[in-house]
Short mmCIF file of C-alpha atoms in Angstrom, two decimals:
data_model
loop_
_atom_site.label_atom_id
_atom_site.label_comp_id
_atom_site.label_asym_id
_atom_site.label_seq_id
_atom_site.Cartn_x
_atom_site.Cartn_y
_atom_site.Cartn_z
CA UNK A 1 -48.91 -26.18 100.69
CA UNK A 2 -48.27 -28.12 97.44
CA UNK A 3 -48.85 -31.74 99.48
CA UNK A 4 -51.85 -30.27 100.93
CA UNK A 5 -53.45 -29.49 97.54
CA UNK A 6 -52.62 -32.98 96.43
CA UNK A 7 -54.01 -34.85 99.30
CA UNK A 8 -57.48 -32.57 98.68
CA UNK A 9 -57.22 -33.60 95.30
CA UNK A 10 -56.96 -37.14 95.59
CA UNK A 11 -59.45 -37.11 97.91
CA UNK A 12 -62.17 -35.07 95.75
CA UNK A 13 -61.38 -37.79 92.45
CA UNK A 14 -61.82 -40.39 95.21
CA UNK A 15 -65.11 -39.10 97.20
CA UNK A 16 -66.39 -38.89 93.16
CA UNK A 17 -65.37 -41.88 92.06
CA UNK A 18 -67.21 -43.27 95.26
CA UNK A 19 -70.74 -41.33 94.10
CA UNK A 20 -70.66 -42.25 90.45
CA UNK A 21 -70.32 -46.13 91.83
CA UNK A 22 -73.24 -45.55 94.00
CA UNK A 23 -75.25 -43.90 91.28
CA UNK A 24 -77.76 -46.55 90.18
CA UNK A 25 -77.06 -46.88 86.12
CA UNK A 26 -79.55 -45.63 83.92
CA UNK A 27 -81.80 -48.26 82.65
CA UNK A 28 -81.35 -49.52 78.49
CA UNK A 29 -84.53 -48.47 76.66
CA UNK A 30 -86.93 -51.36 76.30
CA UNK A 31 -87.50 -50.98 72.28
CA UNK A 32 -90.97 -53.58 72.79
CA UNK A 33 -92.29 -50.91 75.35
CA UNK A 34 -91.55 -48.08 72.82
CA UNK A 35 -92.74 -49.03 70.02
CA UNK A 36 -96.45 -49.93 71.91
CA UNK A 37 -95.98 -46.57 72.87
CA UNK A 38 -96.05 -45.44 70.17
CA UNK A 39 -98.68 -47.61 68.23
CA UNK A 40 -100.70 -46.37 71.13
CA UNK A 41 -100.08 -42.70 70.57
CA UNK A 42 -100.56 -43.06 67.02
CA UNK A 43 -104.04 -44.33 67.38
CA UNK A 44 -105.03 -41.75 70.21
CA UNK A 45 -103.76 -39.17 67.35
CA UNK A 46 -106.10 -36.92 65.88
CA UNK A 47 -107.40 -37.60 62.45
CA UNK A 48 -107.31 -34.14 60.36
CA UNK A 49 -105.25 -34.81 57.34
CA UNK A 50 -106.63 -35.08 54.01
CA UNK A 51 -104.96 -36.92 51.24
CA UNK A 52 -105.94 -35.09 47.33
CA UNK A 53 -103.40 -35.63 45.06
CA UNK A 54 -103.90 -35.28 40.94
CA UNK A 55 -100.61 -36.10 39.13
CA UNK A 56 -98.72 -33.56 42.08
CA UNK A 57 -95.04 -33.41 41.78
CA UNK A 58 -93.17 -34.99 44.34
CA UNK A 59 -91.45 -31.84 45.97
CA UNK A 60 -95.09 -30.59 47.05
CA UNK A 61 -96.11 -33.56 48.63
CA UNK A 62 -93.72 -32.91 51.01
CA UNK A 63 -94.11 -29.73 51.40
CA UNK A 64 -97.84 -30.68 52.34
CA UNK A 65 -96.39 -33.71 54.67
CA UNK A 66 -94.21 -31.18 56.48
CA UNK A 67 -96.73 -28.36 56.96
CA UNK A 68 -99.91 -30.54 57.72
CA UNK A 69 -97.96 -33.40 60.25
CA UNK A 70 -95.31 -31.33 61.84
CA UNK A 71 -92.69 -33.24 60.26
CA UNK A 72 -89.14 -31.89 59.29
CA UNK A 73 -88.50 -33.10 55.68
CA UNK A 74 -84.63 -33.85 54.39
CA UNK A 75 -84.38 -34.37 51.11
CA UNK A 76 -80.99 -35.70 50.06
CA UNK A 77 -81.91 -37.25 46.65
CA UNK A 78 -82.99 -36.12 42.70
CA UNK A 79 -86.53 -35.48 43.33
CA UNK A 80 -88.46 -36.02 40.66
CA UNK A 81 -92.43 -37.69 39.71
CA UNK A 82 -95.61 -36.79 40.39
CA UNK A 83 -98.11 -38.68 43.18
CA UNK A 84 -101.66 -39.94 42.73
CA UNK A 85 -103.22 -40.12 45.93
CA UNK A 86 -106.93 -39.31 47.69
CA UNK A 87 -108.33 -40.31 50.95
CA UNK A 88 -111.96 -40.27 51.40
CA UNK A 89 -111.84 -39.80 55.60
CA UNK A 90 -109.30 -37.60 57.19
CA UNK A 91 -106.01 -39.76 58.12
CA UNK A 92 -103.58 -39.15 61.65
CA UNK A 93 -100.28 -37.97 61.00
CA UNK A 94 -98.49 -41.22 61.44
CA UNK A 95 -101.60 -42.66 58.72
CA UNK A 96 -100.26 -39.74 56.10
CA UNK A 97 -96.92 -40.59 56.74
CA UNK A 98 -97.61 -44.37 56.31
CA UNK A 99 -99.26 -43.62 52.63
CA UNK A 100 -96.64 -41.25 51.12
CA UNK A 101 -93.80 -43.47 52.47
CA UNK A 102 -95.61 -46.36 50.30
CA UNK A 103 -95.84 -44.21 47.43
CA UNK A 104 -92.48 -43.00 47.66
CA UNK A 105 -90.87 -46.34 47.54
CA UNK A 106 -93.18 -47.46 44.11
CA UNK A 107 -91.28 -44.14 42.69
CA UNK A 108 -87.73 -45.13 43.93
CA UNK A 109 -87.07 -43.47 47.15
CA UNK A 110 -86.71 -44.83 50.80
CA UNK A 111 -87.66 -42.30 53.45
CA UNK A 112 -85.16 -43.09 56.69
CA UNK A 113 -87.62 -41.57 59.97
CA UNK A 114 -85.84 -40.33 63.14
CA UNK A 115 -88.68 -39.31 65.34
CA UNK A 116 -90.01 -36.16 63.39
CA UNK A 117 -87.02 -36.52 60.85
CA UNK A 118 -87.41 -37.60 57.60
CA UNK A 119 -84.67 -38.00 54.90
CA UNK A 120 -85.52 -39.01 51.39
CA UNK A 121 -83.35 -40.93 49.50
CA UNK A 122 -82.59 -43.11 46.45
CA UNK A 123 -83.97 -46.66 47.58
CA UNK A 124 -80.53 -48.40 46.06
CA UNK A 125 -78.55 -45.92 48.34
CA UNK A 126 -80.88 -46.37 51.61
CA UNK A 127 -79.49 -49.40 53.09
CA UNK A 128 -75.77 -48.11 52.85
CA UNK A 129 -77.17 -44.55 55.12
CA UNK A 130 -76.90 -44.42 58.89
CA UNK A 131 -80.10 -45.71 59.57
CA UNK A 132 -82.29 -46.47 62.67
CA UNK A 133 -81.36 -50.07 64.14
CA UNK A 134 -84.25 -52.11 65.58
CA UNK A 135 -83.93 -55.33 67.25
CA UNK A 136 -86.87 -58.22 67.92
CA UNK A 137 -88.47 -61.18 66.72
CA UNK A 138 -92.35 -60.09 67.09
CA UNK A 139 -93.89 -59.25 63.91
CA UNK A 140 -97.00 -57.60 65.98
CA UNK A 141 -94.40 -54.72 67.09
CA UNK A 142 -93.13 -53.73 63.29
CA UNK A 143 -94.94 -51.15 61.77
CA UNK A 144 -96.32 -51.79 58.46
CA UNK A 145 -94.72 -48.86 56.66
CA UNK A 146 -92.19 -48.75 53.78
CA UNK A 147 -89.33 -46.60 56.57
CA UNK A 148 -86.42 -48.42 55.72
CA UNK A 149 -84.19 -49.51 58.75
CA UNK A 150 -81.97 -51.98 59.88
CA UNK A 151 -83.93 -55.28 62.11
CA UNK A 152 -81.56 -57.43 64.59
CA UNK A 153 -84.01 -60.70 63.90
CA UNK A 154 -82.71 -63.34 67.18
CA UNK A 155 -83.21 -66.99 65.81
CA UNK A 156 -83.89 -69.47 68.54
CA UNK A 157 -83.86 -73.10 67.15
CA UNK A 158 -83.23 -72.69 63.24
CA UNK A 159 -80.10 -71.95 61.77
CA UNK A 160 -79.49 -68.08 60.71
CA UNK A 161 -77.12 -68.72 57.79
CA UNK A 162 -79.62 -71.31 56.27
CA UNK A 163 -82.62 -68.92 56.92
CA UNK A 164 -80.53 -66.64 54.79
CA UNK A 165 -80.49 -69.30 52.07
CA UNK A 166 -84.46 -69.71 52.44
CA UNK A 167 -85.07 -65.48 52.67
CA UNK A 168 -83.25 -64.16 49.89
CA UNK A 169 -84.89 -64.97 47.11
CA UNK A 170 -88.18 -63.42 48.54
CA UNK A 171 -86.75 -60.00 48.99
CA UNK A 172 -86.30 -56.77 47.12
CA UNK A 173 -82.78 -55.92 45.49
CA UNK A 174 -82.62 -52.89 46.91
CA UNK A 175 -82.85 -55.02 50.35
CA UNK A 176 -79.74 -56.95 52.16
CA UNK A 177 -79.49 -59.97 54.33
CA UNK A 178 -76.90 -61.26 56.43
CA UNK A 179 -76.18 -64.01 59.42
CA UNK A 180 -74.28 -63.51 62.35
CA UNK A 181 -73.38 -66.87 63.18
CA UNK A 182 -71.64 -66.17 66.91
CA UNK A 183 -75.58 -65.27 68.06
CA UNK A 184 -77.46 -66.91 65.35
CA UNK A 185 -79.12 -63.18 64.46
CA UNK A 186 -80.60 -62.37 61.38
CA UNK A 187 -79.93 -58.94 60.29
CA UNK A 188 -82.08 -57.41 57.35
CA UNK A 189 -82.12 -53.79 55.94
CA UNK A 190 -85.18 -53.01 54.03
CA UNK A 191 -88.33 -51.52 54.56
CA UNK A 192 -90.38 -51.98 57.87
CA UNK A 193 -93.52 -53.91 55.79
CA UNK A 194 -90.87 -56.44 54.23
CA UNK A 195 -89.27 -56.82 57.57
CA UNK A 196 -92.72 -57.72 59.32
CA UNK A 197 -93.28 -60.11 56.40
CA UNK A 198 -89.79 -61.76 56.64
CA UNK A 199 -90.14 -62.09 60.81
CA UNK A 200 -93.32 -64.08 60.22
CA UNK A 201 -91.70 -66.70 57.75
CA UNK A 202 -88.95 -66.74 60.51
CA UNK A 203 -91.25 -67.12 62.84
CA UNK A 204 -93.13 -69.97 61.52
CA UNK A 205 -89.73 -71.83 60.22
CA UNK A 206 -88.57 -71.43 63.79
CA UNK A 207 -91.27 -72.63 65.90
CA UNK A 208 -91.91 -75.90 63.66
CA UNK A 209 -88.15 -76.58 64.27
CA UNK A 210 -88.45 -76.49 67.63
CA UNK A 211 -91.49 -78.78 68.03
CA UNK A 212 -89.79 -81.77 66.24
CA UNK A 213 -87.03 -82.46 68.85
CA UNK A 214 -88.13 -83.30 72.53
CA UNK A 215 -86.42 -85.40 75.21
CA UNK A 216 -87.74 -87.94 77.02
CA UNK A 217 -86.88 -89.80 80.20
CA UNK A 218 -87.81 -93.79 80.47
CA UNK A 219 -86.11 -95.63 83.29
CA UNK A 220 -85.46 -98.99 82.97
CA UNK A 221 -86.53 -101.54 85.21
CA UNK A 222 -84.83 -104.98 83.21
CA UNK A 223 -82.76 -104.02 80.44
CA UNK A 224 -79.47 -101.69 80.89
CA UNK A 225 -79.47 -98.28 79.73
CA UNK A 226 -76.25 -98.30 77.66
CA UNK A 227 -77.40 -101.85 75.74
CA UNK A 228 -80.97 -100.44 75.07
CA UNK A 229 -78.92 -97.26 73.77
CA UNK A 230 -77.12 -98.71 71.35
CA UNK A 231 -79.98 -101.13 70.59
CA UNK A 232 -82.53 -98.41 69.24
CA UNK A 233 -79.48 -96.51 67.65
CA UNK A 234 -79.17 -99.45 65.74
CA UNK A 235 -82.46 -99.93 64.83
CA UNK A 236 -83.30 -95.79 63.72
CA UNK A 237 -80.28 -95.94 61.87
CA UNK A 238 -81.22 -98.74 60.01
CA UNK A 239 -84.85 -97.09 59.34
CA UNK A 240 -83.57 -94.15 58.41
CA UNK A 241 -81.14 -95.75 55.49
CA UNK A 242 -83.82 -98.14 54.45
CA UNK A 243 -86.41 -95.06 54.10
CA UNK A 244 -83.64 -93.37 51.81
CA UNK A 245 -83.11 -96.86 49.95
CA UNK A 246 -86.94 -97.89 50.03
CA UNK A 247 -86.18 -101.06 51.31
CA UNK A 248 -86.61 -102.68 55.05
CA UNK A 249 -84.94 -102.38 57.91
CA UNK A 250 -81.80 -103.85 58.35
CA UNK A 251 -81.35 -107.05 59.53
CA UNK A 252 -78.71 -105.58 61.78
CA UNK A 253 -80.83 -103.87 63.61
CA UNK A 254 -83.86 -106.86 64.24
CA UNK A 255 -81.36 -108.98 65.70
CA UNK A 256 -79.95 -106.89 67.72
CA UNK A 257 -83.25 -106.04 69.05
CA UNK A 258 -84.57 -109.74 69.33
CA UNK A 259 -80.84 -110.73 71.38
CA UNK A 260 -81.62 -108.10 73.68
CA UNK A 261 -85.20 -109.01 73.77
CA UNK A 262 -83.89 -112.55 74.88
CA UNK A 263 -81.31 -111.60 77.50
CA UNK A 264 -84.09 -109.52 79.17
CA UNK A 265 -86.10 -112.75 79.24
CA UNK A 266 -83.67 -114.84 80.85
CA UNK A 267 -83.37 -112.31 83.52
CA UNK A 268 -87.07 -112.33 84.24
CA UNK A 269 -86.15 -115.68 84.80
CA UNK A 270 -88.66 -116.49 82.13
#
């Protein structure tokens, strides 16, 4: 009875090993195709939110966020501060949001957003919080909003520890920047509007990087290959030390050039 229970057993853990194989995987969420998603929802959202504040304290502001645009407001900081704010046409949700984050960070807090979440916090203290992780080099698909979170920035041609050199001087202190040199990634924590901003100087520093090197083929019909090689090493070389120096080009280089100039003659039979 015992060996009977075992064989069943084994044979249940096998016949479900054999359907969780079979079960296709579940597809890794494409963050490009969310986040047009949601710029598409956002602008399909009703407008019906009206923006009046006169010196109001902090605390009711979100009060009015969370009871107006449906969101659920954490706050894990010192509130304090009043908000001046007014909008002359009625905003969408994600539009009120957008504002009061802005003014939020000019008082000292970061607001970390996940989906109708929102937790306040000191702006020194956001970057060191579990926040969201994004990943993507596209400027177009960061929202301009002061949410902070964490961007995975891929760098194709440039070099991510020297684009670290180049990028931190332009952002906040309350921001961080780092290089991961095994898959030349950027990673920046700051807000979502000084992310956008830093992925377009990326952007631009990478592209014009990659237009100055191309490769060429030119076969040779006279000359050989590994003569002519060394030949025009020679002579950039020597151009690029007499550029430094301000001088001409070395006489190393001419004379190699004119010798193989000559043997290519004589093979012409010229």
């Amino acid at each position: 009875m015992k060996t009977s229970l075992l064989t069943l057993l084994a044979f249940a853990l096998t016949a479900a090993n054999g359907l969780a194989q079979d079960r296709p995987s579940r597809p890794a969420p494409d963050n490009a195709a969310t986040a047009a998603a949601t710029a598409v929802a956002a602008t399909n959202a009703p407008a019906n939110i009206k923006l009046n504040f006169q010196d109001t304290p902090i605390d009711s502001v979100l009060e009015y966020l969370a009871k107006e645009a449906g969101f659920t407001v954490i706050k894990e900081a010192d509130i304090s501060g009043n908000i001046k704010a007014f909008s002359a046409k009625p905003l969408t949700r994600e539009q009120a949001y957008d504002v009061i984050t802005t003014l939020l960070y000019g008082k000292g807090y970061a607001t970390i957003r996940n989906g109708d979440i929102i937790t306040v916090v000191s702006a020194s203290d956001a970057k060191r919080r579990p926040i969201p992780i994004k990943q993507g080099a596209n400027p177009n698909m960061i929202p301009p909003n002061d949410t902070m979170v964490t961007q995975i920035i891929p760098v194709r041609y440039a070099n991510a520890q020297a684009l670290v050199q180049n990028l931190q001087p332009l952002m906040d202190e309350d921001a961080s920047i780092s290089a991961n040199e095994s898959s030349n990634a950027l990673l920046i924590t700051d807000t979502q509007v000084n992310i956008r901003r830093m992925v377009q100087i990326v952007q631009a520093l990478d592209t014009s990087i990659s237009g100055i090197t191309a490769m060429r083929v030119y076969p040779l019909r006279n000359a050989s290959a590994t003569e002519a090689a060394s030949v025009l090493n020679q002579v950039f070389n020597g151009q690029t030390s007499s550029t430094a120096g301000r001088g001409s080009p070395s006489s190393s280089g001419r004379s190699s050039m004119a010798d193989m100039i000559s043997r290519m003659r004589s093979r012409m039979g010229r």
